[in-house]
Structures are given as C-alpha cells and as structure tokens.
Amino acid sequence: MSLLLDTATVLLVLAGAFFFLAGTVGLLRFPDALSRLHALTKADTLGLGLIVLGLLPQMGSLPAALKLVLAWLLVQLASAGASQLIARLIHAGDANGPRS
Amino acid sequence: MMGVFDIALALLVLGVALMVVNAAETRAAVIAFIALGLLLALVWVRLGSVDVALTEAAIGGGATGILLLRACGRLRPSVSDTPQPGLGVRAAASALPTLLTIAIASVVLSPPTPAPSLAEAAAEALPDLGLGNPVTAVLLGYRALDTLLEKVVLLLALVGVWSLTSDGLWGGAPAELADGAAKPPLLLLARLLPPFGVVAGIYLVWAGADHPGGTFQGGAMLAGMWLLAMMAGLAAPPDTGNPRLRFALFVGPAAFLLVGFAGFLIADGFLAYPPGLAKPLIVAVEAALTLSIAVIIALMVAGPAMKAPR
Amino acid sequence: MNPATLYGLMTAGLIGIGLFGLIVHGTALRKLLSFNLVAAGVLLLFGVAAQRGAGAGFPGDPVPQAMVITGIVVAFAASALAVALLLRLLDVEREDDAP
C-alpha cells in the first residue's frame, strides 16, 4: 500500500514538474507578453495542483492534508488576481511585459 | 538525494543574485530580488531555522520587495537607468569582491571544531519560561533586552521616515497607495485575503510559543493585509498624527518596558520573569508587540506624510 | 560535504556578488539592492553557524537564529529609511528644477 502511495506521489510530482517546465518554456519562447502570461498562469496552476495532489498521500494526518489544499487554493486565488492585473497593464500598453 | 537538491538550490540562489546585480532595468532587478528572498527562505529551512525562513519570506522578501518596487515605480520617470559600465570597469570592480569571496570561503571551510553552541544552555531554562520554541525563548526571554532595543530602533526608523515630510505637512497622511481607478481583481483579492491573513497572522504569533512563528512573522502578515487593503483603495492611509495610530505604535514598546520594570518588583531584575507568570506575561507582551510591529511595517512602506493633516 | 558548508560557500559567493553590485552601479536604488544582498549573505553566515551548533534536540542553535531575525527586521527598517531619503531627494530636485 505504501509502495503504491509512493509511486503515485512520484508520478504526480513528476507530472507537475513537467507542467512547470512547459510553462517556463512558454515564458521563454512565446512572442508577446499576453501569450507568455497565459502560458505561465495556466501551466503553473495545473502543475502546482498536480504536485499538491502528489504530496497528499505523504501527509501524516488529515489536518495537514487540508492545509496543503488550502495553500493551493490561496495560490490559485493570488495568481489569478495577479495575472488579471498584469494583463490589464499589458492591455493598456503600460508594462514592458514579463521578463523573458 | 538531498545533496542534489542543496547544490541545485545554492546554484539557483547565486544565479538569481547575479540577475539582481546584472539586470538592465531596475524593475527587473527588484523582481529578481523578491524571488531571491523566497529562495533564501528555502535555504533557511535547509539550515534548520524555520522561524528565520518565515521572517525572511515575510519581511526580507515581501516587505522589502514592496518597498523597493514602489520606490522603483516612483523613480522611473526621472531617473534613466544609467548605462551599464563597460567590461573593463566590471573586470576591475570584481577584484575586491573576488578577494572577499575567497576570504569568506576559506573561513567557512575551516570552521572551529567542535562547533560552538549555546543550544544546551538555551534548552535548560526552557521549561521555566513555559515555551516550546527555543527561538521565541531567546527573543523574549534570554535576550529580551535586545528585542526591546530593536523595537525602539524600529520606532526611531519610522520617526526618521516621517521626518522627511515638508514642514507644513507634519501629522498628515501618507500618499494614497492606490493609484488611479479601482481595479476589480485587486478589490477581490483585498476583500478575500485579509480574513485569512489576519487569522494566519494571529495564529503565527500564538503558535510561536511552541512551534516556529512569533511576533515578527505574524506582525508582517498583518501589515501585509493592511497594505493590500490600502493598495486596493479599500482603506486610506491614516493621518500620522492620529492619536489612535500613535497609541498603536507606542503600545508594544510600552508594554515591554512595563513588564521589564515590573521585573524589579516581582522577579530578579529588569526583564526577569517570575517563575509561574512567565508564559502569560510573554504572551501579553507578544500581543502588544505584534500590533506595533504590524503598524510600523505598514507605515514604513506607506512613507512620509504627503497631505496636510485634517 | 554537509549542507552547512555548502551553503557557507554559497554565502561567500552571495556576499561577493552583492559587493560587486555595490561597486558597479551608480544609482542609489541599485546600490540599495546590492547592499541588501550583502546583508542577506552576512545573516546566512550566522545561519551556517546555527546549523553547525545544532544540539539538545533542536535543528539549529537558537541564539544565532534570534539574532538573524532581529537583523532582518532592522535591515528592512534601514531600507525603508533609505528609500524615504531617496524619494525625498528626488522631490527636492524636482522642486529645484520646476521653475
């Protein structure tokens, strides 16, 4: 049982890391600021979700697992808000775009 | 396996530090600095100091980052990012830093053995103070005088920031932190996050007695929530001459001093705690300190007064 | 090598990079950034000492950790004062240039 859980953890965390990598590749390769922002937000949120899912079996207790899920939800909220604000700036033409 | 992670983290920290120093735009350098703050928090966890990691993430990365980012925004129109010095200048300038790096590295590679440590001494009196977290015991018990003086230094720094206002504006409010029209995403964040943040901040202070946490970390989180509300336009920066504000600033060091002088009467000396009452006194002092720290941090980011007092 | 020595070497590099930035840049804000790098590095040296002094069941010697926490907060206060000075200087220069 624990071997199964550990395998699930490793696979899910690797998948999450792959999505982070994909997001970073998008950050480096996409032509303009809005598409880079899109790639980063989407891929990073999914990647973090997979990593959290993968770490859940390793938590010792239910409260710790719930704290992890809460952390994920807060990161989603904050990154959604932040990317909306950056997108507004880009749309208004003020920002130079995220650094590549 | 942990060795690979440590090496990767160390190289990443050095890489981001090089980005901070070599970035062409100031804003890029500040954002890299914020990222560096978070990476350093990870390094602190790997060094076994979780309290310091929390403080570094909250104050070193977060509060300093906000401060520098706002300064960068205000400086942008007038200060042109001066052209980067040429290769020759950079090569000459790297002589002294290289020497310093080699010197420090040689010290690190030949440390004193056995490692000097005060951990045993710190652990001895821990049950008397009723605390489980040794760092809190050091901050508020063994070296409480240092913490008291540090509070006073914080207050003096805030007075220093306030003193940079024009003569006629003393006592007024700092400039609005919100710029321009209300932005719905920021308003949503400023309405949703503060309840969580306030609970988390107070929890950090309460849990700091036995687990990693403490007044600085909790106070920084509370300051962050207030700053978020001010930046969204939901709250206006208060007048710096407001009596309630001044009371909030004053209550932390005052409570600490009161407990300190009471130590003459009920215990051995200045800032000594009587055996049974140590934990309640420490918690009371921590509560007052957290309020003061939160207000001080937020006001230091807000800056000196820019409007006439009401 | 144990983590403390590895991070100690990283800290030596960090302080060197910070000092390089302090020398090379002309604008005050960049110098302030580099100075913060040096400060973070020096505090990390305390952390390395704390890690080496682990004992009595703690993961690190608590006394250097407490000093580092104090140091981080005071460094923030110093940065805040520096930024306020910088912005005030800018305002004064603008007033002088205005008419």
Short mmCIF file of C-alpha atoms in Angstrom, two decimals:
data_model
loop_
_atom_site.label_atom_id
_atom_site.label_comp_id
_atom_site.label_asym_id
_atom_site.label_seq_id
_atom_site.Cartn_x
_atom_site.Cartn_y
_atom_site.Cartn_z
CA MET A 1 0.00 0.00 0.00
CA SER A 2 2.72 2.43 0.93
CA LEU A 3 4.63 1.47 -2.23
CA LEU A 4 1.52 2.31 -4.24
CA LEU A 5 1.19 5.67 -2.49
CA ASP A 6 4.87 6.46 -3.01
CA THR A 7 4.64 5.57 -6.70
CA ALA A 8 1.59 7.79 -7.06
CA THR A 9 3.46 10.62 -5.34
CA VAL A 10 6.48 10.32 -7.60
CA LEU A 11 4.39 10.16 -10.78
CA LEU A 12 2.13 13.07 -9.87
CA VAL A 13 5.02 15.27 -8.74
CA LEU A 14 6.91 14.49 -11.94
CA ALA A 15 3.82 15.39 -13.96
CA GLY A 16 3.52 18.64 -12.03
CA ALA A 17 7.18 19.41 -12.62
CA PHE A 18 6.68 18.74 -16.34
CA PHE A 19 3.88 21.30 -16.44
CA PHE A 20 6.07 23.83 -14.68
CA LEU A 21 8.74 23.16 -17.27
CA ALA A 22 6.19 23.61 -20.05
CA GLY A 23 5.10 26.93 -18.56
CA THR A 24 8.69 28.13 -18.36
CA VAL A 25 9.32 27.11 -21.97
CA GLY A 26 6.23 29.14 -22.89
CA LEU A 27 7.59 32.08 -20.90
CA LEU A 28 10.82 31.97 -22.84
CA ARG A 29 9.51 31.23 -26.30
CA PHE A 30 6.17 32.95 -26.83
CA PRO A 31 6.28 36.13 -28.87
CA ASP A 32 4.34 38.65 -26.83
CA ALA A 33 3.56 39.42 -23.23
CA LEU A 34 -0.08 38.31 -23.12
CA SER A 35 0.60 34.84 -24.50
CA ARG A 36 3.54 34.43 -22.14
CA LEU A 37 1.31 35.38 -19.22
CA HIS A 38 -1.32 32.91 -20.43
CA ALA A 39 1.17 30.06 -20.66
CA LEU A 40 2.67 30.81 -17.28
CA THR A 41 -0.58 31.08 -15.37
CA LYS A 42 -2.28 28.06 -16.87
CA ALA A 43 0.66 25.70 -16.68
CA ASP A 44 1.84 26.79 -13.25
CA THR A 45 -1.57 26.43 -11.66
CA LEU A 46 -2.05 22.95 -13.10
CA GLY A 47 1.49 22.00 -12.18
CA LEU A 48 1.02 23.14 -8.60
CA GLY A 49 -2.27 21.25 -8.40
CA LEU A 50 -0.60 18.03 -9.54
CA ILE A 51 2.26 18.49 -7.09
CA VAL A 52 -0.18 19.09 -4.22
CA LEU A 53 -2.18 16.03 -5.26
CA GLY A 54 1.01 14.02 -5.33
CA LEU A 55 2.07 15.19 -1.87
CA LEU A 56 -1.30 14.47 -0.26
CA PRO A 57 -0.57 10.77 0.38
CA GLN A 58 2.63 11.76 2.16
CA MET A 59 0.92 13.97 4.72
CA GLY A 60 0.64 12.25 8.06
CA SER A 61 -2.79 13.49 9.06
CA LEU A 62 -5.98 14.95 7.66
CA PRO A 63 -5.43 18.50 9.01
CA ALA A 64 -2.01 18.64 7.36
CA ALA A 65 -3.52 17.47 4.07
CA LEU A 66 -6.26 20.08 4.33
CA LYS A 67 -3.63 22.76 4.99
CA LEU A 68 -1.86 21.75 1.80
CA VAL A 69 -5.09 22.02 -0.20
CA LEU A 70 -5.79 25.40 1.39
CA ALA A 71 -2.33 26.59 0.38
CA TRP A 72 -3.04 25.50 -3.19
CA LEU A 73 -6.37 27.34 -3.24
CA LEU A 74 -4.77 30.52 -1.90
CA VAL A 75 -2.01 30.35 -4.51
CA GLN A 76 -4.66 29.94 -7.23
CA LEU A 77 -6.54 32.97 -5.93
CA ALA A 78 -3.44 35.11 -5.68
CA SER A 79 -2.02 34.10 -9.06
CA ALA A 80 -5.39 34.59 -10.76
CA GLY A 81 -5.70 38.08 -9.32
CA ALA A 82 -2.11 38.95 -10.13
CA SER A 83 -2.29 37.74 -13.72
CA GLN A 84 -5.53 39.68 -14.28
CA LEU A 85 -3.80 42.83 -13.05
CA ILE A 86 -0.74 42.24 -15.23
CA ALA A 87 -2.99 41.56 -18.23
CA ARG A 88 -4.77 44.87 -17.65
CA LEU A 89 -1.47 46.69 -17.68
CA ILE A 90 -0.32 44.93 -20.83
CA HIS A 91 -3.63 45.71 -22.50
CA ALA A 92 -3.31 49.34 -21.52
CA GLY A 93 0.16 49.31 -23.03
CA ASP A 94 1.97 50.39 -19.88
CA ALA A 95 4.04 47.38 -18.97
CA ASN A 96 7.01 46.07 -20.88
CA GLY A 97 5.70 42.59 -20.28
CA PRO A 98 7.08 39.87 -18.06
CA ARG A 99 10.78 39.38 -18.26
CA SER A 100 11.79 36.64 -20.58
CA MET B 1 19.42 12.80 -2.84
CA MET B 2 19.22 15.79 -0.60
CA GLY B 3 22.71 16.70 -1.74
CA VAL B 4 21.48 17.25 -5.30
CA PHE B 5 18.67 19.49 -4.06
CA ASP B 6 21.09 21.53 -1.93
CA ILE B 7 23.53 22.01 -4.78
CA ALA B 8 20.72 22.99 -7.15
CA LEU B 9 19.32 25.47 -4.62
CA ALA B 10 22.73 27.01 -3.96
CA LEU B 11 23.40 27.45 -7.69
CA LEU B 12 19.92 28.89 -8.20
CA VAL B 13 20.47 31.43 -5.42
CA LEU B 14 23.76 32.53 -6.97
CA GLY B 15 22.16 32.73 -10.41
CA VAL B 16 19.28 34.90 -9.21
CA ALA B 17 21.73 37.10 -7.26
CA LEU B 18 23.67 37.64 -10.48
CA MET B 19 20.37 38.58 -12.13
CA VAL B 20 19.72 41.16 -9.42
CA VAL B 21 23.11 42.73 -10.00
CA ASN B 22 23.23 42.50 -13.78
CA ALA B 23 19.66 43.26 -14.81
CA ALA B 24 19.38 46.15 -17.22
CA GLU B 25 16.15 47.59 -15.81
CA THR B 26 15.79 48.47 -12.14
CA ARG B 27 12.33 46.93 -12.01
CA ALA B 28 13.67 43.60 -13.26
CA ALA B 29 16.34 43.73 -10.57
CA VAL B 30 13.75 44.34 -7.84
CA ILE B 31 11.56 41.46 -9.03
CA ALA B 32 14.61 39.19 -9.08
CA PHE B 33 15.34 40.37 -5.54
CA ILE B 34 11.85 39.31 -4.41
CA ALA B 35 12.40 35.89 -5.99
CA LEU B 36 15.76 35.73 -4.22
CA GLY B 37 14.00 36.38 -0.91
CA LEU B 38 11.80 33.34 -1.44
CA LEU B 39 14.76 31.15 -2.43
CA LEU B 40 16.66 32.29 0.65
CA ALA B 41 13.67 31.25 2.76
CA LEU B 42 14.14 27.74 1.34
CA VAL B 43 17.84 27.90 2.21
CA TRP B 44 16.94 28.85 5.77
CA VAL B 45 14.65 25.83 6.03
CA ARG B 46 17.50 23.62 4.84
CA LEU B 47 19.71 25.19 7.53
CA GLY B 48 17.18 24.12 10.14
CA SER B 49 15.92 27.61 11.03
CA VAL B 50 12.21 27.64 10.18
CA ASP B 51 11.49 30.81 12.21
CA VAL B 52 14.12 32.67 10.22
CA ALA B 53 12.73 31.24 6.99
CA LEU B 54 9.29 32.66 7.84
CA THR B 55 10.80 36.04 8.70
CA GLU B 56 12.92 36.13 5.56
CA ALA B 57 9.95 35.28 3.34
CA ALA B 58 7.65 37.80 5.02
CA ILE B 59 9.96 40.74 5.74
CA GLY B 60 13.13 40.14 3.77
CA GLY B 61 11.41 39.15 0.57
CA GLY B 62 7.89 40.50 0.94
CA ALA B 63 8.03 43.80 2.81
CA THR B 64 11.39 44.91 1.40
CA GLY B 65 10.18 43.89 -2.05
CA ILE B 66 7.04 46.02 -1.83
CA LEU B 67 9.12 48.92 -0.57
CA LEU B 68 11.64 48.72 -3.40
CA LEU B 69 9.01 48.10 -6.07
CA ARG B 70 7.07 51.21 -5.06
CA ALA B 71 10.29 53.22 -4.97
CA CYS B 72 11.21 51.90 -8.40
CA GLY B 73 7.81 52.93 -9.74
CA ARG B 74 8.19 56.45 -8.44
CA LEU B 75 11.76 56.81 -9.68
CA ARG B 76 11.06 55.51 -13.14
CA PRO B 77 10.07 58.69 -14.97
CA SER B 78 13.02 60.77 -13.90
CA VAL B 79 15.99 58.53 -13.30
CA SER B 80 17.20 56.98 -16.50
CA ASP B 81 18.67 53.60 -15.87
CA THR B 82 22.25 54.73 -16.26
CA PRO B 83 24.09 52.77 -18.93
CA GLN B 84 25.79 49.69 -17.65
CA PRO B 85 29.50 50.18 -17.08
CA GLY B 86 31.75 48.65 -19.66
CA LEU B 87 33.54 45.35 -19.44
CA GLY B 88 36.80 46.85 -18.28
CA VAL B 89 35.19 48.63 -15.35
CA ARG B 90 33.34 45.48 -14.36
CA ALA B 91 36.52 43.41 -14.51
CA ALA B 92 38.34 45.90 -12.32
CA ALA B 93 35.42 46.11 -9.92
CA SER B 94 35.33 42.37 -9.44
CA ALA B 95 38.81 42.25 -7.90
CA LEU B 96 37.76 43.19 -4.37
CA PRO B 97 34.61 41.05 -4.33
CA THR B 98 36.59 38.03 -5.52
CA LEU B 99 39.09 38.51 -2.71
CA LEU B 100 36.25 38.82 -0.22
CA THR B 101 34.57 35.68 -1.53
CA ILE B 102 37.80 33.71 -1.26
CA ALA B 103 38.37 35.00 2.27
CA ILE B 104 34.90 34.07 3.46
CA ALA B 105 35.04 30.70 1.71
CA SER B 106 38.30 29.86 3.45
CA VAL B 107 36.76 30.75 6.80
CA VAL B 108 33.73 28.58 6.03
CA LEU B 109 35.93 25.65 5.01
CA SER B 110 37.94 25.69 8.23
CA PRO B 111 35.44 26.31 10.98
CA PRO B 112 36.22 25.79 14.66
CA THR B 113 35.72 22.21 15.84
CA PRO B 114 33.88 21.26 17.92
CA ALA B 115 31.21 23.67 16.78
CA PRO B 116 30.48 26.24 19.47
CA SER B 117 26.87 26.09 20.50
CA LEU B 118 24.54 27.65 23.00
CA ALA B 119 21.76 25.15 22.29
CA GLU B 120 22.28 23.24 25.52
CA ALA B 121 22.23 26.40 27.59
CA ALA B 122 19.11 27.56 25.78
CA ALA B 123 17.36 24.25 26.37
CA GLU B 124 17.98 24.28 30.12
CA ALA B 125 15.68 27.09 31.15
CA LEU B 126 13.02 26.41 28.51
CA PRO B 127 10.54 24.70 30.89
CA ASP B 128 10.82 27.63 33.33
CA LEU B 129 9.60 30.00 30.66
CA GLY B 130 6.81 27.64 29.66
CA LEU B 131 7.78 27.89 25.99
CA GLY B 132 8.44 25.13 23.50
CA ASN B 133 10.09 27.19 20.78
CA PRO B 134 13.70 27.98 21.72
CA VAL B 135 13.95 30.93 19.32
CA THR B 136 10.99 32.65 20.97
CA ALA B 137 12.58 31.91 24.32
CA VAL B 138 15.78 33.60 23.18
CA LEU B 139 13.94 36.58 21.69
CA LEU B 140 11.60 37.22 24.58
CA GLY B 141 13.40 35.58 27.47
CA TYR B 142 17.15 35.30 27.43
CA ARG B 143 17.83 38.23 25.09
CA ALA B 144 14.68 40.22 25.75
CA LEU B 145 16.76 43.37 26.11
CA ASP B 146 17.92 43.03 22.50
CA THR B 147 14.33 42.69 21.31
CA LEU B 148 13.27 45.72 23.34
CA LEU B 149 16.06 47.83 21.88
CA GLU B 150 15.20 46.59 18.42
CA LYS B 151 11.61 47.75 18.87
CA VAL B 152 12.89 51.16 19.80
CA VAL B 153 15.11 51.14 16.71
CA LEU B 154 12.06 50.34 14.58
CA LEU B 155 10.16 53.25 16.12
CA LEU B 156 13.11 55.57 15.53
CA ALA B 157 13.33 54.45 11.91
CA LEU B 158 9.62 55.22 11.47
CA VAL B 159 10.11 58.66 13.02
CA GLY B 160 13.03 59.10 10.65
CA VAL B 161 10.80 58.26 7.68
CA TRP B 162 8.11 60.63 8.92
CA SER B 163 10.61 63.43 9.46
CA LEU B 164 11.23 63.54 5.70
CA THR B 165 7.96 65.29 5.05
CA SER B 166 7.64 69.00 4.28
CA ASP B 167 7.25 71.27 7.29
CA GLY B 168 3.62 72.17 6.82
CA LEU B 169 2.56 68.55 6.30
CA TRP B 170 3.75 67.07 9.59
CA GLY B 171 0.99 64.95 11.07
CA GLY B 172 -0.76 64.47 7.75
CA ALA B 173 -1.47 61.27 5.90
CA PRO B 174 0.93 59.49 3.53
CA ALA B 175 0.14 59.50 -0.15
CA GLU B 176 -2.63 57.20 -1.31
CA LEU B 177 -1.27 53.76 -2.02
CA ALA B 178 -3.96 53.02 -4.58
CA ASP B 179 -3.16 54.62 -7.92
CA GLY B 180 -5.96 55.63 -10.24
CA ALA B 181 -9.22 53.81 -10.82
CA ALA B 182 -10.29 50.83 -8.77
CA LYS B 183 -9.23 47.53 -10.29
CA PRO B 184 -11.73 44.71 -9.75
CA PRO B 185 -9.19 41.87 -9.43
CA LEU B 186 -7.27 43.77 -6.77
CA LEU B 187 -10.52 44.62 -4.99
CA LEU B 188 -11.46 40.93 -4.97
CA LEU B 189 -8.10 39.95 -3.53
CA ALA B 190 -8.30 42.72 -0.94
CA ARG B 191 -11.71 41.52 0.15
CA LEU B 192 -10.97 37.77 0.19
CA LEU B 193 -7.44 37.55 1.54
CA PRO B 194 -7.40 39.75 4.65
CA PRO B 195 -9.68 37.49 6.74
CA PHE B 196 -7.37 34.55 6.05
CA GLY B 197 -4.31 36.71 6.52
CA VAL B 198 -5.41 38.14 9.85
CA VAL B 199 -6.26 34.69 11.22
CA ALA B 200 -2.97 33.31 9.94
CA GLY B 201 -1.03 36.24 11.40
CA ILE B 202 -2.57 35.91 14.84
CA TYR B 203 -2.07 32.14 14.69
CA LEU B 204 1.60 32.63 13.83
CA VAL B 205 2.04 34.74 16.95
CA TRP B 206 0.13 32.33 19.18
CA ALA B 207 1.80 29.23 17.80
CA GLY B 208 5.19 30.92 18.04
CA ALA B 209 5.36 29.94 21.67
CA ASP B 210 5.78 26.25 20.90
CA HIS B 211 6.29 25.97 17.14
CA PRO B 212 8.03 28.12 14.55
CA GLY B 213 6.43 31.53 14.42
CA GLY B 214 6.45 34.63 16.52
CA THR B 215 5.71 38.33 16.68
CA PHE B 216 7.71 39.45 13.66
CA GLN B 217 6.27 36.90 11.31
CA GLY B 218 2.69 37.44 12.49
CA GLY B 219 3.10 41.21 12.52
CA ALA B 220 4.47 41.20 8.99
CA MET B 221 1.48 39.20 7.76
CA LEU B 222 -0.95 41.60 9.43
CA ALA B 223 0.92 44.54 7.90
CA GLY B 224 0.68 42.85 4.51
CA MET B 225 -3.07 42.53 4.80
CA TRP B 226 -3.45 46.17 5.74
CA LEU B 227 -1.19 47.21 2.86
CA LEU B 228 -3.27 45.09 0.48
CA ALA B 229 -6.45 46.84 1.61
CA MET B 230 -4.77 50.25 1.22
CA MET B 231 -3.43 49.41 -2.22
CA ALA B 232 -6.86 48.36 -3.41
CA GLY B 233 -8.32 51.63 -2.20
CA LEU B 234 -10.48 49.97 0.44
CA ALA B 235 -8.71 51.83 3.25
CA ALA B 236 -6.97 55.17 3.24
CA PRO B 237 -3.60 55.66 4.92
CA PRO B 238 -4.29 57.23 8.30
CA ASP B 239 -3.04 60.63 9.44
CA THR B 240 0.36 60.17 11.02
CA GLY B 241 -0.76 62.45 13.84
CA ASN B 242 -3.81 60.36 14.63
CA PRO B 243 -3.78 59.65 18.38
CA ARG B 244 -5.08 56.10 18.00
CA LEU B 245 -2.37 55.35 15.47
CA ARG B 246 0.27 56.77 17.76
CA PHE B 247 -1.12 54.68 20.60
CA ALA B 248 -0.92 51.52 18.49
CA LEU B 249 2.71 52.32 17.71
CA PHE B 250 3.51 53.01 21.31
CA VAL B 251 1.71 50.11 22.99
CA GLY B 252 4.27 47.46 22.02
CA PRO B 253 7.45 49.01 23.42
CA ALA B 254 5.45 50.44 26.33
CA ALA B 255 4.12 47.02 27.34
CA PHE B 256 7.59 45.57 27.03
CA LEU B 257 9.08 48.33 29.18
CA LEU B 258 6.30 47.94 31.73
CA VAL B 259 6.94 44.23 32.07
CA GLY B 260 10.64 44.95 32.19
CA PHE B 261 10.43 47.40 35.06
CA ALA B 262 7.88 45.19 36.81
CA GLY B 263 10.63 42.60 36.84
CA PHE B 264 12.33 44.66 39.55
CA LEU B 265 9.30 44.22 41.76
CA ILE B 266 8.16 40.68 41.13
CA ALA B 267 11.33 38.92 39.95
CA ASP B 268 15.09 39.22 39.94
CA GLY B 269 15.69 42.28 37.86
CA PHE B 270 14.97 44.18 34.66
CA LEU B 271 13.09 41.97 32.17
CA ALA B 272 13.22 38.97 34.51
CA TYR B 273 10.07 36.88 34.66
CA PRO B 274 8.65 35.38 37.88
CA PRO B 275 8.59 31.57 37.63
CA GLY B 276 4.85 30.95 37.41
CA LEU B 277 3.86 34.02 35.42
CA ALA B 278 6.44 33.81 32.63
CA LYS B 279 4.21 32.43 29.87
CA PRO B 280 1.21 34.77 30.40
CA LEU B 281 3.49 37.80 30.60
CA ILE B 282 5.32 36.77 27.43
CA VAL B 283 2.06 36.20 25.57
CA ALA B 284 0.72 39.59 26.69
CA VAL B 285 3.92 41.34 25.59
CA GLU B 286 3.82 39.46 22.28
CA ALA B 287 0.26 40.59 21.60
CA ALA B 288 1.14 44.25 22.14
CA LEU B 289 4.36 43.87 20.13
CA THR B 290 2.58 42.28 17.17
CA LEU B 291 0.18 45.21 16.90
CA SER B 292 3.02 47.70 16.99
CA ILE B 293 5.16 45.77 14.51
CA ALA B 294 2.27 45.42 12.06
CA VAL B 295 1.54 49.15 12.16
CA ILE B 296 5.22 50.09 11.93
CA ILE B 297 5.91 47.87 8.92
CA ALA B 298 2.84 49.08 7.04
CA LEU B 299 3.60 52.73 7.76
CA MET B 300 7.23 52.38 6.75
CA VAL B 301 6.08 51.12 3.37
CA ALA B 302 3.48 53.90 3.11
CA GLY B 303 6.13 56.56 3.62
CA PRO B 304 6.16 60.11 4.96
CA ALA B 305 3.14 62.40 5.02
CA MET B 306 2.14 63.94 1.72
CA LYS B 307 -1.11 65.67 2.65
CA ALA B 308 -1.88 68.29 5.21
CA PRO B 309 -3.31 66.99 8.48
CA ARG B 310 -7.05 67.01 8.83
CA MET C 1 30.06 17.91 2.45
CA ASN C 2 27.28 18.74 4.84
CA PRO C 3 24.64 21.34 3.99
CA ALA C 4 26.17 23.95 6.28
CA THR C 5 29.47 24.04 4.39
CA LEU C 6 27.75 24.04 1.00
CA TYR C 7 25.54 26.96 1.97
CA GLY C 8 28.51 28.66 3.55
CA LEU C 9 30.29 28.64 0.19
CA MET C 10 27.11 29.88 -1.47
CA THR C 11 27.01 32.69 1.08
CA ALA C 12 30.58 33.66 0.25
CA GLY C 13 29.53 33.93 -3.39
CA LEU C 14 26.42 35.91 -2.48
CA ILE C 15 28.41 38.47 -0.49
CA GLY C 16 30.89 38.81 -3.33
CA ILE C 17 28.11 39.35 -5.87
CA GLY C 18 26.48 41.92 -3.61
CA LEU C 19 29.74 43.81 -3.16
CA PHE C 20 30.28 43.77 -6.93
CA GLY C 21 26.83 45.27 -7.45
CA LEU C 22 27.52 47.90 -4.81
CA ILE C 23 30.70 49.00 -6.62
CA VAL C 24 29.47 48.80 -10.19
CA HIS C 25 26.11 50.55 -10.05
CA GLY C 26 25.70 54.29 -9.89
CA THR C 27 22.04 54.72 -8.98
CA ALA C 28 21.12 54.66 -5.32
CA LEU C 29 18.32 52.12 -5.66
CA ARG C 30 20.60 49.55 -7.33
CA LYS C 31 23.16 50.13 -4.61
CA LEU C 32 20.46 49.58 -2.01
CA LEU C 33 19.52 46.28 -3.68
CA SER C 34 23.15 45.13 -3.67
CA PHE C 35 23.54 46.21 -0.07
CA ASN C 36 20.53 44.06 0.84
CA LEU C 37 22.23 41.14 -0.91
CA VAL C 38 25.34 41.60 1.22
CA ALA C 39 23.18 41.84 4.36
CA ALA C 40 21.32 38.63 3.45
CA GLY C 41 24.66 36.90 2.92
CA VAL C 42 26.08 38.01 6.26
CA LEU C 43 22.95 36.81 8.04
CA LEU C 44 23.26 33.49 6.23
CA LEU C 45 26.73 33.11 7.76
CA PHE C 46 25.00 33.29 11.14
CA GLY C 47 22.65 30.61 9.88
CA VAL C 48 25.57 28.38 8.92
CA ALA C 49 26.95 28.79 12.43
CA ALA C 50 23.50 27.99 13.84
CA GLN C 51 23.27 24.80 11.76
CA ARG C 52 26.68 23.68 12.97
CA GLY C 53 25.73 24.41 16.55
CA ALA C 54 22.69 22.16 16.46
CA GLY C 55 22.22 20.25 19.68
CA ALA C 56 19.87 19.46 22.54
CA GLY C 57 17.30 18.14 20.09
CA PHE C 58 16.98 21.43 18.18
CA PRO C 59 17.71 21.54 14.44
CA GLY C 60 19.83 24.64 14.98
CA ASP C 61 21.37 26.75 17.71
CA PRO C 62 18.58 29.19 18.64
CA VAL C 63 20.73 32.16 19.67
CA PRO C 64 22.14 32.99 16.20
CA GLN C 65 18.66 32.43 14.76
CA ALA C 66 17.20 35.05 17.09
CA MET C 67 19.97 37.46 16.15
CA VAL C 68 19.26 36.87 12.47
CA ILE C 69 15.55 37.59 12.93
CA THR C 70 16.46 40.85 14.65
CA GLY C 71 18.91 41.56 11.83
CA ILE C 72 16.35 41.00 9.07
CA VAL C 73 13.86 43.36 10.69
CA VAL C 74 16.45 46.07 11.29
CA ALA C 75 17.72 45.72 7.72
CA PHE C 76 14.17 46.29 6.50
CA ALA C 77 13.87 49.39 8.67
CA ALA C 78 17.16 50.71 7.29
CA SER C 79 15.99 50.05 3.72
CA ALA C 80 12.72 51.87 4.42
CA LEU C 81 14.61 54.89 5.73
CA ALA C 82 16.97 54.79 2.73
CA VAL C 83 14.06 54.64 0.29
CA ALA C 84 12.31 57.54 2.05
CA LEU C 85 15.52 59.61 1.85
CA LEU C 86 15.91 58.74 -1.81
CA LEU C 87 12.35 59.73 -2.71
CA ARG C 88 12.61 62.95 -0.71
CA LEU C 89 15.83 63.83 -2.52
CA LEU C 90 14.05 63.24 -5.79
CA ASP C 91 11.18 65.53 -4.75
CA VAL C 92 13.60 68.27 -3.73
CA GLU C 93 15.43 68.01 -7.06
CA ARG C 94 12.13 68.21 -8.92
CA GLU C 95 11.15 71.31 -6.98
CA ASP C 96 14.50 72.90 -7.79
CA ASP C 97 14.15 72.10 -11.49
CA ALA C 98 10.50 73.15 -11.74
CA PRO C 99 10.63 76.94 -12.28
#
